[in-house]
Structure formats: C-alpha cells, structure tokens
Amino acid sequence: MNSIDSLFGIKPKLAVQLGFISLFLILLIDVLSPDDYRLVLLYLFPAAIIALNAKSMKVVIVALIITTLFENYFLFRDGYYPLYFTKIEVLNILIRFLATLLIMWLARSLRRSQLRVNLLANTDSLTGLWNRRWARIMIEQAIAGLEERKEIFSVAMIDVNDFKKINDIRGHLVGDQVLTKIAHTLMKFSSEKTMFFRLGGDEFLIVASKINEHEMNRMCSDIVKTVNQTMSDSGYPVTISIGMATYSDNSGTVSAILHQVDLEMYRHKTAGKNSQ
C-alpha cells in the first residue's frame, strides 16, 4: 500500500535511486565536457531530490559527501591535493559545500512540512486514526494490487452499538472519550498489512491487504471481544458490530466495496439486537 511518505506521487526509494543515478550521470557529462565548462550547479538538483525523499539522515549525509566530491572532482583530476590548495580554491570549495548544504537543508525542511501537511490532511483529529479520504485511497491501492498482482484484500466496517445513548445521556465529551478509547484499542491490532480508519461519527473501517477470509474473520472476532471487554471494563455501555468482505477477484469500485461492508455490518448489528 502507498505510504504517506510518498510526497509527490513517486515512491521515496525510487526517487532516491534516481537522485544518485543523476549525480553519476552529471559527473560523466562533466568529465567528458571541455575544460572550459563546469556543471557544478547541476549537482544541486539530484542532491535536493535525495534530501527531499530520503527517510534516513545517513543517506542524506552520503549524498552530501558524494555531491561535494563530484563538484570538486576537477581539482583532484588535475593532481591537486588539499595541502597545495590556494586560498581561493579553499574558498571556492567552502562556498560550494555550504551552497549544497543549504539546498539540502531546505529540501529536508520542505519534506518535514509536506509530511506534516499530509498527516493532517489524512488523519482524524479526534482519534488519531486515518480518515475517510485516506481510506478511499488505500482501498483504491488494494484494488490495483488485486488487478495487477492478484493480491487479495479484506475490508471491514465497524459500528458502535448504542453510541447515541452515550451522547444523549452522558454528553458528547464522554462520547468522544468512547471513540478515542475504541480507536486506541483498535490500534493494538494494526500491522504492516492492517490499517484502521475513522469514517466519521461512530463508524470505523479496516483495510487489510493480503489477508484471506479466514484470517479476517478471526481478527474481527478478536477485535469484537477485545473492544467489548474494554468498553465494559471502562464503564461504557456500548459494544461494536463488524461486517466484512474479502476480495480475491473482481472487487468493483471503492463505493461498491464500502456499500457491501456497510450492509454486512448492519446485518450483524440487526442479528445481535434480535438475539438480545
């Protein structure tokens, strides 16, 4: 599934690889160019791309060192050694290094800002779970994975039973506490394959990649038991109902999937009320 770290629609790992490849390509062109032409400024662009997309600072530091060496390669090519550098050469090296450092620092700052914007745009402010917008994106990614690589996925809708009574009798503040408590409990089941979302109100969603129907049923059963027990122990008179579906072939659209699991959830909700 796509990561929120994908800032501009390209995978960060691929962007970093392209950045390093570009550094070496520019060096090659620089080596083959006449001595009157230097491509020093061009090295800043792949360096910035690497700094913008790399998750590890070690990678950024390596890129900074390589870029600085490439920018000054002609000094070493012509047989100059640090001990014999003139003051003007030392000054030029320092200026090139500081310029590269500044550009990469600005790129890292932009990365942090963009990640924060992405996080705020895709998370629910109350519970901290991913929101409806990100849920639709993740389902779209799961559909693409099914169509391209035959990777199955499961989706489940969660609804809080008797939540309206909590709001009406004990107030919306307590209602918010219930939702937050449920969200924190759900997060205990999160993994690399399983993501949890708050769709709005008292509805939550699970999107699980590469998880079959049996595994999803078992996880949903564990979630119901754990959440219901947590609510009981916390003194909140609510339970949850879950409806799920697993897709191994044509899954339809995102809206169709959400409609299907919504119907499944209400079927379980109605069955639970009838058994009381």
mmCIF file of C-alpha atoms in Angstrom:
data_model
loop_
_atom_site.group_PDB
_atom_site.id
_atom_site.type_symbol
_atom_site.label_atom_id
_atom_site.label_comp_id
_atom_site.label_asym_id
_atom_site.label_seq_id
_atom_site.Cartn_x
_atom_site.Cartn_y
_atom_site.Cartn_z
ATOM 1 C CA MET A 1 0.000 0.000 0.000
ATOM 2 C CA ASN A 2 1.095 3.550 -0.659
ATOM 3 C CA SER A 3 2.839 5.330 2.150
ATOM 4 C CA ILE A 4 2.069 8.828 3.329
ATOM 5 C CA ASP A 5 5.812 9.422 2.780
ATOM 6 C CA SER A 6 5.154 9.464 -0.976
ATOM 7 C CA LEU A 7 5.217 13.231 -1.158
ATOM 8 C CA PHE A 8 4.803 13.868 -4.875
ATOM 9 C CA GLY A 9 3.301 10.691 -6.294
ATOM 10 C CA ILE A 10 6.616 8.808 -6.580
ATOM 11 C CA LYS A 11 7.980 6.215 -4.195
ATOM 12 C CA PRO A 12 10.704 7.730 -1.981
ATOM 13 C CA LYS A 13 13.092 4.806 -2.535
ATOM 14 C CA LEU A 14 12.824 5.175 -6.317
ATOM 15 C CA ALA A 15 13.320 8.951 -6.099
ATOM 16 C CA VAL A 16 16.483 8.482 -4.027
ATOM 17 C CA GLN A 17 17.845 5.932 -6.502
ATOM 18 C CA LEU A 18 17.142 8.283 -9.411
ATOM 19 C CA GLY A 19 18.886 11.066 -7.496
ATOM 20 C CA PHE A 20 22.101 9.062 -7.101
ATOM 21 C CA ILE A 21 21.956 7.915 -10.723
ATOM 22 C CA SER A 22 21.585 11.552 -11.803
ATOM 23 C CA LEU A 23 24.637 12.517 -9.748
ATOM 24 C CA PHE A 24 26.799 9.982 -11.572
ATOM 25 C CA LEU A 25 25.349 10.921 -14.971
ATOM 26 C CA ILE A 26 26.146 14.581 -14.386
ATOM 27 C CA LEU A 27 29.672 13.605 -13.314
ATOM 28 C CA LEU A 28 30.095 11.606 -16.520
ATOM 29 C CA ILE A 29 28.948 14.543 -18.630
ATOM 30 C CA ASP A 30 31.223 16.817 -16.612
ATOM 31 C CA VAL A 31 34.213 14.549 -17.241
ATOM 32 C CA LEU A 32 33.522 14.423 -20.987
ATOM 33 C CA SER A 33 32.910 18.160 -21.303
ATOM 34 C CA PRO A 34 35.651 20.597 -22.376
ATOM 35 C CA ASP A 35 37.692 22.056 -19.520
ATOM 36 C CA ASP A 36 36.106 25.455 -20.092
ATOM 37 C CA TYR A 37 32.720 24.092 -18.993
ATOM 38 C CA ARG A 38 31.878 23.021 -15.461
ATOM 39 C CA LEU A 39 28.483 21.634 -14.385
ATOM 40 C CA VAL A 40 28.830 22.438 -10.697
ATOM 41 C CA LEU A 41 25.336 23.895 -10.286
ATOM 42 C CA LEU A 42 23.637 20.849 -11.814
ATOM 43 C CA TYR A 43 24.769 18.641 -8.928
ATOM 44 C CA LEU A 44 22.463 20.590 -6.614
ATOM 45 C CA PHE A 45 19.289 19.245 -8.256
ATOM 46 C CA PRO A 46 19.791 15.484 -7.623
ATOM 47 C CA ALA A 47 21.185 16.328 -4.175
ATOM 48 C CA ALA A 48 17.960 18.176 -3.381
ATOM 49 C CA ILE A 49 15.861 15.278 -4.714
ATOM 50 C CA ILE A 50 17.709 12.842 -2.448
ATOM 51 C CA ALA A 51 17.361 15.113 0.595
ATOM 52 C CA LEU A 52 13.652 15.590 -0.122
ATOM 53 C CA ASN A 53 12.842 11.871 -0.360
ATOM 54 C CA ALA A 54 15.364 10.002 1.804
ATOM 55 C CA LYS A 55 13.933 8.696 5.070
ATOM 56 C CA SER A 56 17.361 8.213 6.671
ATOM 57 C CA MET A 57 19.737 11.051 7.507
ATOM 58 C CA LYS A 58 22.629 8.665 6.784
ATOM 59 C CA VAL A 59 21.560 8.614 3.128
ATOM 60 C CA VAL A 60 21.395 12.427 3.103
ATOM 61 C CA ILE A 61 24.908 12.689 4.582
ATOM 62 C CA VAL A 62 26.263 10.234 1.993
ATOM 63 C CA ALA A 63 24.618 12.290 -0.764
ATOM 64 C CA LEU A 64 26.161 15.481 0.652
ATOM 65 C CA ILE A 65 29.654 13.939 0.678
ATOM 66 C CA ILE A 66 29.331 12.490 -2.842
ATOM 67 C CA THR A 67 27.936 15.764 -4.215
ATOM 68 C CA THR A 68 30.772 17.779 -2.660
ATOM 69 C CA LEU A 69 33.392 15.413 -4.089
ATOM 70 C CA PHE A 70 31.817 15.489 -7.543
ATOM 71 C CA GLU A 71 31.579 19.291 -7.511
ATOM 72 C CA ASN A 72 35.325 19.470 -6.914
ATOM 73 C CA TYR A 73 36.436 16.451 -8.923
ATOM 74 C CA PHE A 74 38.450 18.525 -11.407
ATOM 75 C CA LEU A 75 40.810 19.651 -8.623
ATOM 76 C CA PHE A 76 41.673 16.045 -7.815
ATOM 77 C CA ARG A 77 41.729 15.115 -11.510
ATOM 78 C CA ASP A 78 44.377 17.726 -12.188
ATOM 79 C CA GLY A 79 46.577 16.369 -9.422
ATOM 80 C CA TYR A 80 45.828 18.955 -6.763
ATOM 81 C CA TYR A 81 45.982 17.875 -3.123
ATOM 82 C CA PRO A 82 44.469 19.627 -0.131
ATOM 83 C CA LEU A 83 47.883 20.686 1.177
ATOM 84 C CA TYR A 84 48.556 22.588 -2.035
ATOM 85 C CA PHE A 85 45.190 24.302 -2.427
ATOM 86 C CA THR A 86 45.389 28.067 -2.700
ATOM 87 C CA LYS A 87 43.201 30.303 -0.560
ATOM 88 C CA ILE A 88 40.853 30.971 -3.469
ATOM 89 C CA GLU A 89 40.463 27.235 -4.142
ATOM 90 C CA VAL A 90 39.710 26.565 -0.489
ATOM 91 C CA LEU A 91 37.186 29.407 -0.525
ATOM 92 C CA ASN A 92 35.504 28.042 -3.659
ATOM 93 C CA ILE A 93 35.280 24.557 -2.144
ATOM 94 C CA LEU A 94 33.791 26.006 1.040
ATOM 95 C CA ILE A 95 31.247 28.054 -0.925
ATOM 96 C CA ARG A 96 30.198 25.020 -2.992
ATOM 97 C CA PHE A 97 29.886 22.898 0.151
ATOM 98 C CA LEU A 98 27.821 25.499 2.004
ATOM 99 C CA ALA A 99 25.568 26.039 -1.022
ATOM 100 C CA THR A 100 24.958 22.287 -1.285
ATOM 101 C CA LEU A 101 24.369 22.042 2.455
ATOM 102 C CA LEU A 102 21.868 24.917 2.335
ATOM 103 C CA ILE A 103 19.934 23.420 -0.587
ATOM 104 C CA MET A 104 19.748 20.006 1.095
ATOM 105 C CA TRP A 105 18.711 21.567 4.408
ATOM 106 C CA LEU A 106 15.918 23.485 2.652
ATOM 107 C CA ALA A 107 14.822 20.258 0.952
ATOM 108 C CA ARG A 108 14.688 18.452 4.329
ATOM 109 C CA SER A 109 12.656 21.330 5.779
ATOM 110 C CA LEU A 110 10.237 21.107 2.859
ATOM 111 C CA ARG A 111 9.981 17.347 3.417
ATOM 112 C CA ARG A 112 9.090 17.825 7.096
ATOM 113 C CA SER A 113 6.483 20.451 6.245
ATOM 114 C CA GLN A 114 4.936 18.336 3.490
ATOM 115 C CA LEU A 115 4.804 15.251 5.706
ATOM 116 C CA ARG A 116 3.029 17.286 8.373
ATOM 117 C CA VAL A 117 0.514 18.612 5.841
ATOM 118 C CA ASN A 118 -0.081 15.080 4.523
ATOM 119 C CA LEU A 119 -0.557 13.775 8.046
ATOM 120 C CA LEU A 120 -3.043 16.490 8.986
ATOM 121 C CA ALA A 121 -4.957 16.009 5.732
ATOM 122 C CA ASN A 122 -5.290 12.262 6.162
ATOM 123 C CA THR A 123 -5.848 11.700 9.874
ATOM 124 C CA ASP A 124 -8.857 12.098 12.128
ATOM 125 C CA SER A 125 -8.204 14.889 14.623
ATOM 126 C CA LEU A 126 -10.153 13.225 17.458
ATOM 127 C CA THR A 127 -8.908 9.634 17.395
ATOM 128 C CA GLY A 128 -5.618 9.913 15.510
ATOM 129 C CA LEU A 129 -6.705 7.182 13.095
ATOM 130 C CA TRP A 130 -6.528 7.628 9.330
ATOM 131 C CA ASN A 131 -9.615 9.373 7.934
ATOM 132 C CA ARG A 132 -12.170 8.640 5.182
ATOM 133 C CA ARG A 133 -10.054 10.301 2.477
ATOM 134 C CA TRP A 134 -7.069 8.065 3.172
ATOM 135 C CA ALA A 135 -9.354 5.029 3.483
ATOM 136 C CA ARG A 136 -10.588 5.515 -0.078
ATOM 137 C CA ILE A 137 -7.005 5.905 -1.312
ATOM 138 C CA MET A 138 -5.945 2.695 0.452
ATOM 139 C CA ILE A 139 -8.904 0.768 -0.976
ATOM 140 C CA GLU A 140 -8.006 2.057 -4.432
ATOM 141 C CA GLN A 141 -4.457 0.793 -3.888
ATOM 142 C CA ALA A 142 -5.804 -2.575 -2.751
ATOM 143 C CA ILE A 143 -7.990 -2.827 -5.866
ATOM 144 C CA ALA A 144 -4.956 -2.029 -8.038
ATOM 145 C CA GLY A 145 -2.929 -4.700 -6.222
ATOM 146 C CA LEU A 146 -5.692 -7.234 -6.842
ATOM 147 C CA GLU A 147 -5.926 -6.406 -10.540
ATOM 148 C CA GLU A 148 -2.175 -6.225 -11.197
ATOM 149 C CA ARG A 149 -0.686 -8.810 -8.827
ATOM 150 C CA LYS A 150 -3.711 -10.885 -7.747
ATOM 151 C CA GLU A 151 -3.193 -9.804 -4.130
ATOM 152 C CA ILE A 152 -6.334 -10.470 -2.113
ATOM 153 C CA PHE A 153 -7.559 -7.967 0.457
ATOM 154 C CA SER A 154 -10.272 -7.676 3.072
ATOM 155 C CA VAL A 155 -12.354 -4.731 4.236
ATOM 156 C CA ALA A 156 -14.461 -4.472 7.385
ATOM 157 C CA MET A 157 -16.886 -1.846 8.685
ATOM 158 C CA ILE A 158 -17.246 -1.240 12.442
ATOM 159 C CA ASP A 159 -20.220 0.447 14.092
ATOM 160 C CA VAL A 160 -20.637 1.306 17.768
ATOM 161 C CA ASN A 161 -23.907 -0.027 19.185
ATOM 162 C CA ASP A 162 -25.930 2.287 21.458
ATOM 163 C CA PHE A 163 -23.495 5.146 20.918
ATOM 164 C CA LYS A 164 -26.326 7.676 20.586
ATOM 165 C CA LYS A 165 -27.444 6.854 24.138
ATOM 166 C CA ILE A 166 -23.966 7.780 25.397
ATOM 167 C CA ASN A 167 -24.160 11.193 23.724
ATOM 168 C CA ASP A 168 -27.756 11.822 24.823
ATOM 169 C CA ILE A 169 -27.373 10.719 28.450
ATOM 170 C CA ARG A 170 -23.718 11.409 29.328
ATOM 171 C CA GLY A 171 -22.861 14.128 26.835
ATOM 172 C CA HIS A 172 -20.674 14.483 23.753
ATOM 173 C CA LEU A 173 -17.481 14.786 25.785
ATOM 174 C CA VAL A 174 -17.975 11.250 27.100
ATOM 175 C CA GLY A 175 -18.931 10.187 23.579
ATOM 176 C CA ASP A 176 -15.595 11.493 22.315
ATOM 177 C CA GLN A 177 -13.842 9.580 25.092
ATOM 178 C CA VAL A 178 -15.582 6.381 23.968
ATOM 179 C CA LEU A 179 -14.495 6.863 20.362
ATOM 180 C CA THR A 180 -10.927 7.617 21.409
ATOM 181 C CA LYS A 181 -10.825 4.563 23.662
ATOM 182 C CA ILE A 182 -12.114 2.346 20.855
ATOM 183 C CA ALA A 183 -9.563 3.803 18.437
ATOM 184 C CA HIS A 184 -6.685 3.115 20.829
ATOM 185 C CA THR A 185 -7.920 -0.438 21.300
ATOM 186 C CA LEU A 186 -8.175 -0.982 17.548
ATOM 187 C CA MET A 187 -4.608 0.245 17.080
ATOM 188 C CA LYS A 188 -3.393 -2.759 19.076
ATOM 189 C CA PHE A 189 -4.377 -4.875 16.071
ATOM 190 C CA SER A 190 -2.649 -2.689 13.474
ATOM 191 C CA SER A 191 0.229 -4.105 11.469
ATOM 192 C CA GLU A 192 2.009 -3.622 8.173
ATOM 193 C CA LYS A 193 -0.917 -5.377 6.480
ATOM 194 C CA THR A 194 -3.770 -3.924 8.532
ATOM 195 C CA MET A 195 -4.858 -0.292 8.727
ATOM 196 C CA PHE A 196 -7.661 1.304 10.746
ATOM 197 C CA PHE A 197 -9.703 4.373 9.805
ATOM 198 C CA ARG A 198 -12.435 6.514 11.288
ATOM 199 C CA LEU A 199 -15.023 7.232 8.620
ATOM 200 C CA GLY A 200 -16.941 9.685 10.773
ATOM 201 C CA GLY A 201 -19.376 9.561 13.659
ATOM 202 C CA ASP A 202 -19.182 6.155 15.294
ATOM 203 C CA GLU A 203 -18.088 4.260 12.171
ATOM 204 C CA PHE A 204 -14.633 2.775 11.701
ATOM 205 C CA LEU A 205 -13.079 0.838 8.835
ATOM 206 C CA ILE A 206 -10.408 -1.840 8.474
ATOM 207 C CA VAL A 207 -8.438 -2.378 5.267
ATOM 208 C CA ALA A 208 -6.259 -5.486 5.358
ATOM 209 C CA SER A 209 -4.011 -6.375 2.430
ATOM 210 C CA LYS A 210 -3.022 -9.990 1.656
ATOM 211 C CA ILE A 211 -5.371 -11.308 4.366
ATOM 212 C CA ASN A 212 -7.845 -14.026 3.423
ATOM 213 C CA GLU A 213 -11.389 -14.528 4.657
ATOM 214 C CA HIS A 214 -10.477 -16.985 7.431
ATOM 215 C CA GLU A 215 -7.770 -14.723 8.838
ATOM 216 C CA MET A 216 -10.030 -11.673 8.616
ATOM 217 C CA ASN A 217 -12.890 -13.450 10.359
ATOM 218 C CA ARG A 218 -10.591 -14.475 13.173
ATOM 219 C CA MET A 219 -9.195 -10.962 13.553
ATOM 220 C CA CYS A 220 -12.663 -9.396 13.544
ATOM 221 C CA SER A 221 -13.806 -11.839 16.190
ATOM 222 C CA ASP A 222 -10.803 -10.939 18.365
ATOM 223 C CA ILE A 223 -11.467 -7.230 17.839
ATOM 224 C CA VAL A 224 -15.108 -7.552 18.906
ATOM 225 C CA LYS A 225 -14.172 -9.464 22.063
ATOM 226 C CA THR A 226 -11.340 -7.091 22.987
ATOM 227 C CA VAL A 227 -13.223 -3.848 22.319
ATOM 228 C CA ASN A 228 -16.396 -5.018 24.056
ATOM 229 C CA GLN A 229 -14.408 -6.123 27.100
ATOM 230 C CA THR A 230 -12.503 -2.825 27.159
ATOM 231 C CA MET A 231 -15.749 -0.854 26.995
ATOM 232 C CA SER A 232 -17.230 -2.936 29.798
ATOM 233 C CA ASP A 233 -14.150 -2.532 31.984
ATOM 234 C CA SER A 234 -14.184 1.235 31.349
ATOM 235 C CA GLY A 235 -17.842 1.562 32.317
ATOM 236 C CA TYR A 236 -19.117 2.434 28.860
ATOM 237 C CA PRO A 237 -22.374 0.557 27.990
ATOM 238 C CA VAL A 238 -21.569 0.106 24.299
ATOM 239 C CA THR A 239 -20.499 -2.750 22.047
ATOM 240 C CA ILE A 240 -19.423 -2.947 18.400
ATOM 241 C CA SER A 241 -20.679 -4.749 15.318
ATOM 242 C CA ILE A 242 -18.431 -5.658 12.377
ATOM 243 C CA GLY A 243 -19.288 -6.579 8.806
ATOM 244 C CA MET A 244 -16.537 -7.732 6.467
ATOM 245 C CA ALA A 245 -15.837 -8.913 2.932
ATOM 246 C CA THR A 246 -12.790 -10.454 1.264
ATOM 247 C CA TYR A 247 -11.922 -9.838 -2.380
ATOM 248 C CA SER A 248 -9.917 -12.282 -4.481
ATOM 249 C CA ASP A 249 -11.284 -11.392 -7.930
ATOM 250 C CA ASN A 250 -13.360 -8.535 -9.349
ATOM 251 C CA SER A 251 -13.915 -6.199 -6.405
ATOM 252 C CA GLY A 252 -15.785 -3.344 -8.069
ATOM 253 C CA THR A 253 -15.380 0.307 -7.101
ATOM 254 C CA VAL A 254 -14.472 1.837 -3.750
ATOM 255 C CA SER A 255 -18.087 2.961 -3.258
ATOM 256 C CA ALA A 256 -19.360 -0.546 -4.049
ATOM 257 C CA ILE A 257 -16.981 -2.089 -1.510
ATOM 258 C CA LEU A 258 -17.964 0.382 1.210
ATOM 259 C CA HIS A 259 -21.643 -0.266 0.463
ATOM 260 C CA GLN A 260 -21.160 -4.024 0.690
ATOM 261 C CA VAL A 261 -19.342 -3.994 4.031
ATOM 262 C CA ASP A 262 -21.843 -1.454 5.337
ATOM 263 C CA LEU A 263 -24.683 -3.874 4.552
ATOM 264 C CA GLU A 264 -22.750 -6.710 6.196
ATOM 265 C CA MET A 265 -22.188 -4.613 9.273
ATOM 266 C CA TYR A 266 -25.896 -3.764 9.624
ATOM 267 C CA ARG A 267 -26.772 -7.422 9.117
ATOM 268 C CA HIS A 268 -24.563 -8.322 12.088
ATOM 269 C CA LYS A 269 -25.908 -5.375 14.064
ATOM 270 C CA THR A 270 -29.517 -6.446 13.462
ATOM 271 C CA ALA A 271 -28.717 -10.078 14.263
ATOM 272 C CA GLY A 272 -27.152 -9.002 17.536
ATOM 273 C CA LYS A 273 -30.198 -6.954 18.535
ATOM 274 C CA ASN A 274 -32.561 -9.787 17.665
ATOM 275 C CA SER A 275 -30.613 -12.156 19.875
ATOM 276 C CA GLN A 276 -30.956 -9.908 22.912
#
